[in-house]
Amino acid sequence: MKEQDKPFKNGDKPFVFRGKYLLFIVLILYGLLFIGNSQAAQLALQKSGKTIVKIVPILLMVILLTSLLNFFLQAKQIARHLGEESGGKGWFWALAAGVISHGPMYIWYPLLEDLRSHGMKDAFIVVFFASRTIKIPLLPIMIDYFGLTFTLVLSFYLLIGALIQGLIMEILQPQN
Amino acid sequence: MDKKQTKRSPQRPTFRKVLQKSALSFLALSPLLLGIIGLVGLFQVLVTPKMLAALFKGNGVIDTLIGTLAGATAPGNPVVSYLLGGELLKQGISLYAVSAFVISWVTLGLTQLPAEVEVFGGRFTLYRNILAFLFTMLIATLTTLTVQVLT
């Protein structure tokens, strides 16, 4: 197993900014676009700015949620609820959390990374991401566009599919 | 009683400390998050809905594959995928392709891949995305077949 594939402990690591190279590459891309088509680059910057404004409240909520989980649940308890010994309860929580989670996927990376370092199974992260396709606030819009039958059938298969993906992940990447 | 208190204090940090630690771990990830947000902004401008709609060929199987890939490339709110999906259906694109497009819009993200690798590791990201890709096509096919049987 590669070093980067191992769950790591946040608390033990010194503070280091991550993703500097990605940010650098993206800045270069913006620079190139500014040279080639400054209007498009300005529009892309505006859109990115709007995204930041939109996700800040969700980000603050996720920070608070991470803190509350870490404050009220000890690492052992997290492992008990979401780790190897969690049983059916863990699968249910991963599925439910995915369905009710808001915002873009990457907003949840730090929380999931934290839970993973405390013993959360990789299979549950897969279930969480897969079940996020069902967006409760957006269901009325989906029904409006595609009909009730389509929405119900799709949601059913998405939930079953999320659980099967988690089970396959357990076989592909078994954890102790 | 006192013994208990002295035993507990080193184990349980104050909420303020826990909050500070969480905020710091998010701050450490801020270049990564800014990088993805910047990439999403670029894709939103450079990959237009018109371009995505033009990709579909009218062949069920190929369109399902194209729908999955197009959904994975397109960034933004899932509502946009519903709007686009509705338009594609009106244009005669199959429900297989549109379902795949709507599912992969959320479960697969080309722009998020670098961050996913950084946070969860290469192997996890590879497995998760292969699973999501295959299940997108499978669920799209099963959903369409079931809807056709039911209606």
mmCIF file of C-alpha atoms in Angstrom:
data_model
loop_
_atom_site.group_PDB
_atom_site.id
_atom_site.type_symbol
_atom_site.label_atom_id
_atom_site.label_comp_id
_atom_site.label_asym_id
_atom_site.label_seq_id
_atom_site.Cartn_x
_atom_site.Cartn_y
_atom_site.Cartn_z
ATOM 1 C CA MET A 1 0.000 0.000 0.000
ATOM 2 C CA LYS A 2 1.370 3.386 -0.974
ATOM 3 C CA GLU A 3 1.970 5.934 1.793
ATOM 4 C CA GLN A 4 -0.692 8.259 0.381
ATOM 5 C CA ASP A 5 -3.261 5.444 0.416
ATOM 6 C CA LYS A 6 -2.915 4.926 4.129
ATOM 7 C CA PRO A 7 -5.368 6.707 6.402
ATOM 8 C CA PHE A 8 -3.340 9.334 8.234
ATOM 9 C CA LYS A 9 -3.795 11.117 11.495
ATOM 10 C CA ASN A 10 -4.448 14.823 11.148
ATOM 11 C CA GLY A 11 -3.560 15.701 14.704
ATOM 12 C CA ASP A 12 -0.067 14.264 14.450
ATOM 13 C CA LYS A 13 0.861 16.197 11.334
ATOM 14 C CA PRO A 14 2.494 19.600 11.307
ATOM 15 C CA PHE A 15 0.535 22.405 9.593
ATOM 16 C CA VAL A 16 1.273 22.273 5.879
ATOM 17 C CA PHE A 17 -0.706 23.868 3.041
ATOM 18 C CA ARG A 18 -1.954 21.175 0.657
ATOM 19 C CA GLY A 19 -2.756 21.498 -3.025
ATOM 20 C CA LYS A 20 -0.254 24.298 -3.669
ATOM 21 C CA TYR A 21 0.794 22.769 -6.998
ATOM 22 C CA LEU A 22 -2.817 22.408 -8.157
ATOM 23 C CA LEU A 23 -3.491 26.041 -7.282
ATOM 24 C CA PHE A 24 -0.304 27.080 -9.082
ATOM 25 C CA ILE A 25 -1.320 25.168 -12.239
ATOM 26 C CA VAL A 26 -4.836 26.676 -12.119
ATOM 27 C CA LEU A 27 -3.320 30.174 -11.773
ATOM 28 C CA ILE A 28 -1.142 29.504 -14.824
ATOM 29 C CA LEU A 29 -4.240 28.353 -16.762
ATOM 30 C CA TYR A 30 -6.025 31.585 -15.790
ATOM 31 C CA GLY A 31 -2.961 33.561 -16.873
ATOM 32 C CA LEU A 32 -2.932 31.834 -20.258
ATOM 33 C CA LEU A 33 -6.666 32.397 -20.680
ATOM 34 C CA PHE A 34 -6.230 36.088 -19.793
ATOM 35 C CA ILE A 35 -3.674 36.385 -22.576
ATOM 36 C CA GLY A 36 -5.834 34.451 -25.064
ATOM 37 C CA ASN A 37 -9.310 35.613 -24.114
ATOM 38 C CA SER A 38 -9.442 38.067 -21.225
ATOM 39 C CA GLN A 39 -13.255 38.261 -21.254
ATOM 40 C CA ALA A 40 -13.596 34.498 -20.752
ATOM 41 C CA ALA A 41 -10.975 34.606 -17.996
ATOM 42 C CA GLN A 42 -12.827 37.421 -16.205
ATOM 43 C CA LEU A 43 -16.084 35.466 -16.481
ATOM 44 C CA ALA A 44 -14.392 32.337 -15.080
ATOM 45 C CA LEU A 45 -13.019 34.410 -12.190
ATOM 46 C CA GLN A 46 -16.493 35.833 -11.517
ATOM 47 C CA LYS A 47 -18.005 32.347 -11.508
ATOM 48 C CA SER A 48 -15.308 31.100 -9.138
ATOM 49 C CA GLY A 49 -15.930 34.096 -6.862
ATOM 50 C CA LYS A 50 -19.644 33.325 -6.783
ATOM 51 C CA THR A 51 -18.875 29.690 -5.910
ATOM 52 C CA ILE A 52 -16.679 30.804 -3.009
ATOM 53 C CA VAL A 53 -19.437 33.060 -1.655
ATOM 54 C CA LYS A 54 -21.938 30.210 -2.001
ATOM 55 C CA ILE A 55 -19.837 27.564 -0.270
ATOM 56 C CA VAL A 56 -18.491 29.634 2.655
ATOM 57 C CA PRO A 57 -21.611 29.059 4.829
ATOM 58 C CA ILE A 58 -21.537 25.319 4.031
ATOM 59 C CA LEU A 59 -17.818 25.230 4.779
ATOM 60 C CA LEU A 60 -18.389 26.886 8.169
ATOM 61 C CA MET A 61 -21.142 24.360 8.886
ATOM 62 C CA VAL A 62 -18.828 21.463 7.999
ATOM 63 C CA ILE A 63 -16.057 22.884 10.256
ATOM 64 C CA LEU A 64 -18.573 23.114 13.108
ATOM 65 C CA LEU A 65 -19.855 19.595 12.414
ATOM 66 C CA THR A 66 -16.291 18.216 12.367
ATOM 67 C CA SER A 67 -15.558 19.951 15.681
ATOM 68 C CA LEU A 68 -18.770 18.699 17.305
ATOM 69 C CA LEU A 69 -18.067 15.132 16.188
ATOM 70 C CA ASN A 70 -14.510 15.323 17.505
ATOM 71 C CA PHE A 71 -15.625 16.935 20.761
ATOM 72 C CA PHE A 72 -18.487 14.598 21.640
ATOM 73 C CA LEU A 73 -17.170 11.395 20.084
ATOM 74 C CA GLN A 74 -13.800 9.956 20.971
ATOM 75 C CA ALA A 75 -11.809 8.236 18.223
ATOM 76 C CA LYS A 76 -12.853 4.839 19.601
ATOM 77 C CA GLN A 77 -16.533 5.794 19.447
ATOM 78 C CA ILE A 78 -16.206 7.015 15.844
ATOM 79 C CA ALA A 79 -14.547 3.707 14.945
ATOM 80 C CA ARG A 80 -17.386 1.863 16.715
ATOM 81 C CA HIS A 81 -20.094 3.747 14.758
ATOM 82 C CA LEU A 82 -18.342 3.953 11.385
ATOM 83 C CA GLY A 83 -15.537 1.391 11.547
ATOM 84 C CA GLU A 84 -15.242 -2.359 11.194
ATOM 85 C CA GLU A 85 -17.473 -3.148 14.173
ATOM 86 C CA SER A 86 -20.244 -0.755 13.150
ATOM 87 C CA GLY A 87 -22.363 -3.370 11.333
ATOM 88 C CA GLY A 88 -25.575 -2.361 9.575
ATOM 89 C CA LYS A 89 -25.772 0.913 11.521
ATOM 90 C CA GLY A 90 -22.635 2.251 9.816
ATOM 91 C CA TRP A 91 -24.014 1.523 6.345
ATOM 92 C CA PHE A 92 -27.252 3.252 7.225
ATOM 93 C CA TRP A 93 -25.474 6.374 8.536
ATOM 94 C CA ALA A 94 -23.201 6.600 5.488
ATOM 95 C CA LEU A 95 -26.216 6.325 3.178
ATOM 96 C CA ALA A 96 -28.329 8.818 5.137
ATOM 97 C CA ALA A 97 -25.446 11.313 5.480
ATOM 98 C CA GLY A 98 -24.853 11.182 1.723
ATOM 99 C CA VAL A 99 -28.502 11.857 0.933
ATOM 100 C CA ILE A 100 -28.856 14.812 3.309
ATOM 101 C CA SER A 101 -25.422 16.383 2.638
ATOM 102 C CA HIS A 102 -25.421 19.747 0.845
ATOM 103 C CA GLY A 103 -22.987 21.510 -1.433
ATOM 104 C CA PRO A 104 -20.244 20.245 -3.718
ATOM 105 C CA MET A 105 -18.486 16.960 -3.029
ATOM 106 C CA TYR A 106 -15.084 18.497 -2.231
ATOM 107 C CA ILE A 107 -16.484 20.481 0.710
ATOM 108 C CA TRP A 108 -16.874 17.177 2.566
ATOM 109 C CA TYR A 109 -13.322 15.943 1.933
ATOM 110 C CA PRO A 110 -11.792 17.361 5.154
ATOM 111 C CA LEU A 111 -14.541 15.930 7.391
ATOM 112 C CA LEU A 112 -14.326 12.517 5.726
ATOM 113 C CA GLU A 113 -10.534 12.593 5.929
ATOM 114 C CA ASP A 114 -10.815 13.326 9.634
ATOM 115 C CA LEU A 115 -13.324 10.510 10.207
ATOM 116 C CA ARG A 116 -11.171 8.168 8.128
ATOM 117 C CA SER A 117 -8.149 8.923 10.308
ATOM 118 C CA HIS A 118 -10.301 7.927 13.307
ATOM 119 C CA GLY A 119 -11.171 4.563 11.779
ATOM 120 C CA MET A 120 -14.054 5.162 9.365
ATOM 121 C CA LYS A 121 -14.178 2.496 6.683
ATOM 122 C CA ASP A 122 -13.363 3.424 3.066
ATOM 123 C CA ALA A 123 -16.516 1.567 2.003
ATOM 124 C CA PHE A 124 -18.608 4.154 3.869
ATOM 125 C CA ILE A 125 -16.906 7.032 2.023
ATOM 126 C CA VAL A 126 -17.845 5.313 -1.250
ATOM 127 C CA VAL A 127 -21.453 4.892 -0.035
ATOM 128 C CA PHE A 128 -21.559 8.551 1.066
ATOM 129 C CA PHE A 129 -20.367 9.845 -2.329
ATOM 130 C CA ALA A 130 -22.591 7.487 -4.325
ATOM 131 C CA SER A 131 -25.769 8.335 -2.415
ATOM 132 C CA ARG A 132 -25.191 12.082 -2.854
ATOM 133 C CA THR A 133 -26.852 11.880 -6.272
ATOM 134 C CA ILE A 134 -30.181 11.912 -4.427
ATOM 135 C CA LYS A 135 -30.726 15.531 -3.449
ATOM 136 C CA ILE A 136 -33.848 15.878 -1.323
ATOM 137 C CA PRO A 137 -34.328 19.639 -1.938
ATOM 138 C CA LEU A 138 -34.017 19.050 -5.703
ATOM 139 C CA LEU A 139 -36.458 16.112 -5.905
ATOM 140 C CA PRO A 140 -39.468 18.324 -6.836
ATOM 141 C CA ILE A 141 -37.462 19.788 -9.738
ATOM 142 C CA MET A 142 -36.433 16.314 -10.889
ATOM 143 C CA ILE A 143 -40.081 15.153 -10.725
ATOM 144 C CA ASP A 144 -41.071 18.212 -12.748
ATOM 145 C CA TYR A 145 -38.544 17.439 -15.500
ATOM 146 C CA PHE A 146 -38.558 13.628 -15.599
ATOM 147 C CA GLY A 147 -41.738 12.524 -13.825
ATOM 148 C CA LEU A 148 -42.480 10.824 -10.510
ATOM 149 C CA THR A 149 -41.910 7.252 -11.750
ATOM 150 C CA PHE A 150 -38.444 8.060 -13.103
ATOM 151 C CA THR A 151 -37.461 9.911 -9.912
ATOM 152 C CA LEU A 152 -38.620 7.099 -7.603
ATOM 153 C CA VAL A 153 -37.040 4.335 -9.695
ATOM 154 C CA LEU A 154 -33.756 6.241 -10.063
ATOM 155 C CA SER A 155 -33.612 7.015 -6.320
ATOM 156 C CA PHE A 156 -34.242 3.350 -5.480
ATOM 157 C CA TYR A 157 -31.471 2.120 -7.772
ATOM 158 C CA LEU A 158 -29.105 4.834 -6.553
ATOM 159 C CA LEU A 159 -29.510 3.716 -2.929
ATOM 160 C CA ILE A 160 -29.057 0.027 -3.773
ATOM 161 C CA GLY A 161 -26.158 0.898 -6.105
ATOM 162 C CA ALA A 162 -24.440 2.956 -3.373
ATOM 163 C CA LEU A 163 -24.546 0.018 -0.954
ATOM 164 C CA ILE A 164 -23.248 -2.440 -3.586
ATOM 165 C CA GLN A 165 -20.392 -0.058 -4.484
ATOM 166 C CA GLY A 166 -19.475 0.091 -0.793
ATOM 167 C CA LEU A 167 -19.499 -3.696 -0.531
ATOM 168 C CA ILE A 168 -17.297 -4.018 -3.636
ATOM 169 C CA MET A 169 -14.908 -1.422 -2.154
ATOM 170 C CA GLU A 170 -14.621 -3.594 0.953
ATOM 171 C CA ILE A 171 -13.559 -6.527 -1.227
ATOM 172 C CA LEU A 172 -11.157 -4.393 -3.300
ATOM 173 C CA GLN A 173 -9.583 -2.632 -0.344
ATOM 174 C CA PRO A 174 -10.086 -4.639 2.848
ATOM 175 C CA GLN A 175 -9.213 -2.768 6.038
ATOM 176 C CA ASN A 176 -8.167 -4.091 9.414
ATOM 177 C CA MET B 1 -13.936 13.246 42.505
ATOM 178 C CA ASP B 2 -10.794 15.359 42.140
ATOM 179 C CA LYS B 3 -8.917 12.380 40.870
ATOM 180 C CA LYS B 4 -11.539 11.863 38.195
ATOM 181 C CA GLN B 5 -11.305 15.480 37.098
ATOM 182 C CA THR B 6 -7.543 15.454 36.866
ATOM 183 C CA LYS B 7 -7.716 12.211 34.920
ATOM 184 C CA ARG B 8 -10.273 13.559 32.464
ATOM 185 C CA SER B 9 -8.759 16.948 31.646
ATOM 186 C CA PRO B 10 -5.802 15.752 29.560
ATOM 187 C CA GLN B 11 -8.083 13.389 27.598
ATOM 188 C CA ARG B 12 -10.812 15.797 26.600
ATOM 189 C CA PRO B 13 -9.689 19.128 25.096
ATOM 190 C CA THR B 14 -11.959 22.172 25.280
ATOM 191 C CA PHE B 15 -14.407 22.778 22.429
ATOM 192 C CA ARG B 16 -12.467 25.898 21.488
ATOM 193 C CA LYS B 17 -9.316 23.832 20.947
ATOM 194 C CA VAL B 18 -11.196 21.245 18.905
ATOM 195 C CA LEU B 19 -12.753 24.017 16.799
ATOM 196 C CA GLN B 20 -9.338 25.597 16.301
ATOM 197 C CA LYS B 21 -7.880 22.260 15.193
ATOM 198 C CA SER B 22 -10.712 21.685 12.708
ATOM 199 C CA ALA B 23 -10.384 25.226 11.345
ATOM 200 C CA LEU B 24 -6.630 24.701 10.913
ATOM 201 C CA SER B 25 -7.091 21.444 9.019
ATOM 202 C CA PHE B 26 -9.543 23.233 6.682
ATOM 203 C CA LEU B 27 -7.123 26.125 6.310
ATOM 204 C CA ALA B 28 -4.385 23.663 5.321
ATOM 205 C CA LEU B 29 -6.674 22.424 2.551
ATOM 206 C CA SER B 30 -7.575 25.922 1.341
ATOM 207 C CA PRO B 31 -5.132 25.995 -1.654
ATOM 208 C CA LEU B 32 -6.604 22.674 -2.783
ATOM 209 C CA LEU B 33 -10.194 23.928 -2.462
ATOM 210 C CA LEU B 34 -9.325 27.200 -4.228
ATOM 211 C CA GLY B 35 -7.656 25.190 -6.999
ATOM 212 C CA ILE B 36 -10.790 23.109 -7.585
ATOM 213 C CA ILE B 37 -13.081 26.141 -7.421
ATOM 214 C CA GLY B 38 -10.839 27.863 -9.990
ATOM 215 C CA LEU B 39 -10.931 24.786 -12.245
ATOM 216 C CA VAL B 40 -14.726 24.571 -11.939
ATOM 217 C CA GLY B 41 -14.951 28.259 -12.942
ATOM 218 C CA LEU B 42 -12.777 27.611 -15.997
ATOM 219 C CA PHE B 43 -14.853 24.579 -17.034
ATOM 220 C CA GLN B 44 -18.109 26.498 -16.560
ATOM 221 C CA VAL B 45 -16.916 29.058 -19.084
ATOM 222 C CA LEU B 46 -15.071 26.793 -21.513
ATOM 223 C CA VAL B 47 -17.457 23.788 -21.511
ATOM 224 C CA THR B 48 -20.828 25.220 -22.511
ATOM 225 C CA PRO B 49 -24.182 23.348 -22.406
ATOM 226 C CA LYS B 50 -24.366 23.692 -26.206
ATOM 227 C CA MET B 51 -21.053 21.872 -26.560
ATOM 228 C CA LEU B 52 -22.269 19.072 -24.288
ATOM 229 C CA ALA B 53 -25.574 18.700 -26.164
ATOM 230 C CA ALA B 54 -23.695 18.469 -29.480
ATOM 231 C CA LEU B 55 -21.773 15.411 -28.247
ATOM 232 C CA PHE B 56 -24.762 13.047 -28.425
ATOM 233 C CA LYS B 57 -25.086 10.982 -31.612
ATOM 234 C CA GLY B 58 -28.527 9.361 -31.265
ATOM 235 C CA ASN B 59 -27.158 5.856 -30.606
ATOM 236 C CA GLY B 60 -28.445 4.444 -27.268
ATOM 237 C CA VAL B 61 -25.325 2.603 -26.110
ATOM 238 C CA ILE B 62 -22.789 5.182 -27.289
ATOM 239 C CA ASP B 63 -24.936 8.025 -25.953
ATOM 240 C CA THR B 64 -25.055 6.381 -22.509
ATOM 241 C CA LEU B 65 -21.264 6.320 -22.502
ATOM 242 C CA ILE B 66 -21.125 9.905 -23.795
ATOM 243 C CA GLY B 67 -23.718 10.949 -21.178
ATOM 244 C CA THR B 68 -21.560 9.478 -18.401
ATOM 245 C CA LEU B 69 -18.396 11.175 -19.675
ATOM 246 C CA ALA B 70 -20.151 14.501 -20.342
ATOM 247 C CA GLY B 71 -21.686 14.508 -16.836
ATOM 248 C CA ALA B 72 -18.256 13.810 -15.342
ATOM 249 C CA THR B 73 -16.719 16.745 -17.221
ATOM 250 C CA ALA B 74 -19.481 19.258 -16.577
ATOM 251 C CA PRO B 75 -19.245 21.279 -13.383
ATOM 252 C CA GLY B 76 -21.886 23.170 -11.415
ATOM 253 C CA ASN B 77 -25.193 22.713 -9.629
ATOM 254 C CA PRO B 78 -27.096 19.454 -10.368
ATOM 255 C CA VAL B 79 -30.170 21.547 -11.315
ATOM 256 C CA VAL B 80 -28.292 22.490 -14.494
ATOM 257 C CA SER B 81 -28.046 18.774 -15.350
ATOM 258 C CA TYR B 82 -31.844 18.466 -14.977
ATOM 259 C CA LEU B 83 -32.422 21.465 -17.251
ATOM 260 C CA LEU B 84 -29.963 20.154 -19.825
ATOM 261 C CA GLY B 85 -31.300 16.605 -19.488
ATOM 262 C CA GLY B 86 -34.857 17.844 -20.090
ATOM 263 C CA GLU B 87 -33.699 19.673 -23.225
ATOM 264 C CA LEU B 88 -31.795 16.618 -24.479
ATOM 265 C CA LEU B 89 -34.920 14.446 -24.065
ATOM 266 C CA LYS B 90 -36.893 16.981 -26.137
ATOM 267 C CA GLN B 91 -34.189 16.727 -28.818
ATOM 268 C CA GLY B 92 -34.765 12.968 -29.006
ATOM 269 C CA ILE B 93 -31.749 11.824 -26.993
ATOM 270 C CA SER B 94 -32.485 8.513 -25.208
ATOM 271 C CA LEU B 95 -33.448 8.305 -21.540
ATOM 272 C CA TYR B 96 -30.465 5.956 -21.043
ATOM 273 C CA ALA B 97 -28.072 8.740 -22.005
ATOM 274 C CA VAL B 98 -29.894 11.462 -20.072
ATOM 275 C CA SER B 99 -30.071 9.338 -16.901
ATOM 276 C CA ALA B 100 -26.336 8.589 -17.156
ATOM 277 C CA PHE B 101 -25.675 12.308 -17.646
ATOM 278 C CA VAL B 102 -27.702 13.319 -14.554
ATOM 279 C CA ILE B 103 -26.094 10.636 -12.329
ATOM 280 C CA SER B 104 -22.477 11.207 -13.367
ATOM 281 C CA TRP B 105 -22.910 14.995 -12.957
ATOM 282 C CA VAL B 106 -22.860 14.389 -9.172
ATOM 283 C CA THR B 107 -20.917 11.148 -8.650
ATOM 284 C CA LEU B 108 -18.037 11.757 -11.066
ATOM 285 C CA GLY B 109 -15.991 14.936 -11.200
ATOM 286 C CA LEU B 110 -13.033 15.466 -13.457
ATOM 287 C CA THR B 111 -12.210 18.778 -11.799
ATOM 288 C CA GLN B 112 -12.256 17.180 -8.338
ATOM 289 C CA LEU B 113 -9.880 14.340 -9.178
ATOM 290 C CA PRO B 114 -6.622 16.069 -8.082
ATOM 291 C CA ALA B 115 -8.143 16.913 -4.705
ATOM 292 C CA GLU B 116 -9.599 13.436 -4.250
ATOM 293 C CA VAL B 117 -6.167 11.901 -4.905
ATOM 294 C CA GLU B 118 -4.508 14.327 -2.468
ATOM 295 C CA VAL B 119 -7.015 13.674 0.334
ATOM 296 C CA PHE B 120 -7.902 9.984 -0.065
ATOM 297 C CA GLY B 121 -4.981 8.581 -2.036
ATOM 298 C CA GLY B 122 -4.546 7.345 -5.590
ATOM 299 C CA ARG B 123 -5.793 3.795 -5.096
ATOM 300 C CA PHE B 124 -8.997 4.823 -3.317
ATOM 301 C CA THR B 125 -9.724 7.473 -5.973
ATOM 302 C CA LEU B 126 -9.126 4.996 -8.791
ATOM 303 C CA TYR B 127 -11.396 2.332 -7.283
ATOM 304 C CA ARG B 128 -14.147 4.803 -6.360
ATOM 305 C CA ASN B 129 -14.237 6.453 -9.770
ATOM 306 C CA ILE B 130 -14.205 3.141 -11.675
ATOM 307 C CA LEU B 131 -17.082 1.923 -9.478
ATOM 308 C CA ALA B 132 -18.987 5.197 -9.928
ATOM 309 C CA PHE B 133 -18.439 5.073 -13.702
ATOM 310 C CA LEU B 134 -19.675 1.480 -14.076
ATOM 311 C CA PHE B 135 -22.614 1.975 -11.725
ATOM 312 C CA THR B 136 -23.661 5.171 -13.482
ATOM 313 C CA MET B 137 -24.130 3.230 -16.712
ATOM 314 C CA LEU B 138 -25.729 0.263 -14.935
ATOM 315 C CA ILE B 139 -28.193 2.404 -12.945
ATOM 316 C CA ALA B 140 -29.043 4.488 -16.024
ATOM 317 C CA THR B 141 -29.829 1.293 -17.971
ATOM 318 C CA LEU B 142 -31.838 -0.334 -15.156
ATOM 319 C CA THR B 143 -33.788 2.882 -14.459
ATOM 320 C CA THR B 144 -34.750 3.336 -18.107
ATOM 321 C CA LEU B 145 -35.755 -0.325 -18.520
ATOM 322 C CA THR B 146 -37.840 -0.240 -15.314
ATOM 323 C CA VAL B 147 -39.534 3.041 -16.280
ATOM 324 C CA GLN B 148 -40.355 1.582 -19.706
ATOM 325 C CA VAL B 149 -41.923 -1.491 -18.060
ATOM 326 C CA LEU B 150 -43.894 0.585 -15.539
ATOM 327 C CA THR B 151 -45.293 3.144 -17.968
#
